[in-house]
Structure formats: C-alpha cells, structure tokens
Amino acid sequence: MIILGLILLIIGIVAHISILTTIGVILIIVGAVLWILGATGRAVGGRKHYW
C-alpha cells in the first residue's frame, strides 16, 4: 500500500493531477499506520496477519 501510494504521488506531482497526489498521500498514511500496528503485534481487523 505504501509503494502504491508513492507511485500515485509521483505520477500526480509529475502530471499535475491533484486527485492522484491526494490519493497517494492518503495511501501512504494508511499504509504506515497499518505497518506500525502490525509491527507492534496488534491485530488489525481481527487478524494478526493479512495473508
């Protein structure tokens, strides 16, 4: 999710498309929060692992 957010952010900045930039930032933030929660051993969505 963080990688996808970075890709969308870069495309949005290069192409001057603000909606892609916004979505990219949101995905980076959500991905970072999920990563931190998973790293602390906290179950996310009722599951310890998403796979």
JSON list of C-alpha atoms in Angstrom, two decimals:
[
{"chain": "A", "resi": 1, "resn": "MET", "atom": "CA", "xyz": [0.00, 0.00, 0.00]},
{"chain": "A", "resi": 2, "resn": "ILE", "atom": "CA", "xyz": [2.88, 2.34, 0.74]},
{"chain": "A", "resi": 3, "resn": "ILE", "atom": "CA", "xyz": [4.51, 1.54, -2.61]},
{"chain": "A", "resi": 4, "resn": "LEU", "atom": "CA", "xyz": [1.25, 2.19, -4.48]},
{"chain": "A", "resi": 5, "resn": "GLY", "atom": "CA", "xyz": [0.86, 5.46, -2.60]},
{"chain": "A", "resi": 6, "resn": "LEU", "atom": "CA", "xyz": [4.37, 6.54, -3.59]},
{"chain": "A", "resi": 7, "resn": "ILE", "atom": "CA", "xyz": [3.74, 5.67, -7.24]},
{"chain": "A", "resi": 8, "resn": "LEU", "atom": "CA", "xyz": [0.47, 7.63, -7.31]},
{"chain": "A", "resi": 9, "resn": "LEU", "atom": "CA", "xyz": [2.09, 10.54, -5.50]},
{"chain": "A", "resi": 10, "resn": "ILE", "atom": "CA", "xyz": [4.94, 10.74, -8.02]},
{"chain": "A", "resi": 11, "resn": "ILE", "atom": "CA", "xyz": [2.59, 10.44, -11.01]},
{"chain": "A", "resi": 12, "resn": "GLY", "atom": "CA", "xyz": [0.30, 13.09, -9.52]},
{"chain": "A", "resi": 13, "resn": "ILE", "atom": "CA", "xyz": [3.17, 15.52, -8.97]},
{"chain": "A", "resi": 14, "resn": "VAL", "atom": "CA", "xyz": [4.73, 14.97, -12.41]},
{"chain": "A", "resi": 15, "resn": "ALA", "atom": "CA", "xyz": [1.42, 15.12, -14.31]},
{"chain": "A", "resi": 16, "resn": "HIS", "atom": "CA", "xyz": [-0.02, 17.92, -12.12]},
{"chain": "A", "resi": 17, "resn": "ILE", "atom": "CA", "xyz": [-3.10, 15.84, -11.26]},
{"chain": "A", "resi": 18, "resn": "SER", "atom": "CA", "xyz": [-4.12, 16.80, -7.75]},
{"chain": "A", "resi": 19, "resn": "ILE", "atom": "CA", "xyz": [-6.51, 13.88, -7.13]},
{"chain": "A", "resi": 20, "resn": "LEU", "atom": "CA", "xyz": [-3.69, 11.37, -7.68]},
{"chain": "A", "resi": 21, "resn": "THR", "atom": "CA", "xyz": [-1.47, 13.31, -5.31]},
{"chain": "A", "resi": 22, "resn": "THR", "atom": "CA", "xyz": [-4.22, 13.32, -2.67]},
{"chain": "A", "resi": 23, "resn": "ILE", "atom": "CA", "xyz": [-4.93, 9.60, -3.04]},
{"chain": "A", "resi": 24, "resn": "GLY", "atom": "CA", "xyz": [-1.21, 8.87, -2.91]},
{"chain": "A", "resi": 25, "resn": "VAL", "atom": "CA", "xyz": [-0.77, 10.75, 0.35]},
{"chain": "A", "resi": 26, "resn": "ILE", "atom": "CA", "xyz": [-3.79, 9.02, 1.88]},
{"chain": "A", "resi": 27, "resn": "LEU", "atom": "CA", "xyz": [-2.49, 5.58, 0.88]},
{"chain": "A", "resi": 28, "resn": "ILE", "atom": "CA", "xyz": [0.94, 6.34, 2.32]},
{"chain": "A", "resi": 29, "resn": "ILE", "atom": "CA", "xyz": [-0.59, 7.41, 5.64]},
{"chain": "A", "resi": 30, "resn": "VAL", "atom": "CA", "xyz": [-2.94, 4.40, 5.87]},
{"chain": "A", "resi": 31, "resn": "GLY", "atom": "CA", "xyz": [-0.14, 2.03, 4.89]},
{"chain": "A", "resi": 32, "resn": "ALA", "atom": "CA", "xyz": [2.18, 3.50, 7.53]},
{"chain": "A", "resi": 33, "resn": "VAL", "atom": "CA", "xyz": [-0.47, 3.22, 10.25]},
{"chain": "A", "resi": 34, "resn": "LEU", "atom": "CA", "xyz": [-1.20, -0.41, 9.35]},
{"chain": "A", "resi": 35, "resn": "TRP", "atom": "CA", "xyz": [2.52, -1.16, 9.23]},
{"chain": "A", "resi": 36, "resn": "ILE", "atom": "CA", "xyz": [3.06, 0.34, 12.70]},
{"chain": "A", "resi": 37, "resn": "LEU", "atom": "CA", "xyz": [0.07, -1.53, 14.15]},
{"chain": "A", "resi": 38, "resn": "GLY", "atom": "CA", "xyz": [1.28, -4.78, 12.64]},
{"chain": "A", "resi": 39, "resn": "ALA", "atom": "CA", "xyz": [4.83, -4.24, 13.88]},
{"chain": "A", "resi": 40, "resn": "THR", "atom": "CA", "xyz": [3.64, -3.79, 17.45]},
{"chain": "A", "resi": 41, "resn": "GLY", "atom": "CA", "xyz": [1.88, -7.17, 17.33]},
{"chain": "A", "resi": 42, "resn": "ARG", "atom": "CA", "xyz": [-1.57, -5.66, 17.44]},
{"chain": "A", "resi": 43, "resn": "ALA", "atom": "CA", "xyz": [-4.28, -7.48, 15.50]},
{"chain": "A", "resi": 44, "resn": "VAL", "atom": "CA", "xyz": [-5.60, -5.38, 12.61]},
{"chain": "A", "resi": 45, "resn": "GLY", "atom": "CA", "xyz": [-9.14, -6.13, 11.51]},
{"chain": "A", "resi": 46, "resn": "GLY", "atom": "CA", "xyz": [-9.33, -9.11, 13.85]},
{"chain": "A", "resi": 47, "resn": "ARG", "atom": "CA", "xyz": [-6.33, -10.81, 12.22]},
{"chain": "A", "resi": 48, "resn": "LYS", "atom": "CA", "xyz": [-2.69, -10.88, 13.25]},
{"chain": "A", "resi": 49, "resn": "HIS", "atom": "CA", "xyz": [-1.60, -11.41, 9.61]},
{"chain": "A", "resi": 50, "resn": "TYR", "atom": "CA", "xyz": [-3.29, -10.24, 6.46]},
{"chain": "A", "resi": 51, "resn": "TRP", "atom": "CA", "xyz": [-2.28, -13.31, 4.41]}
]
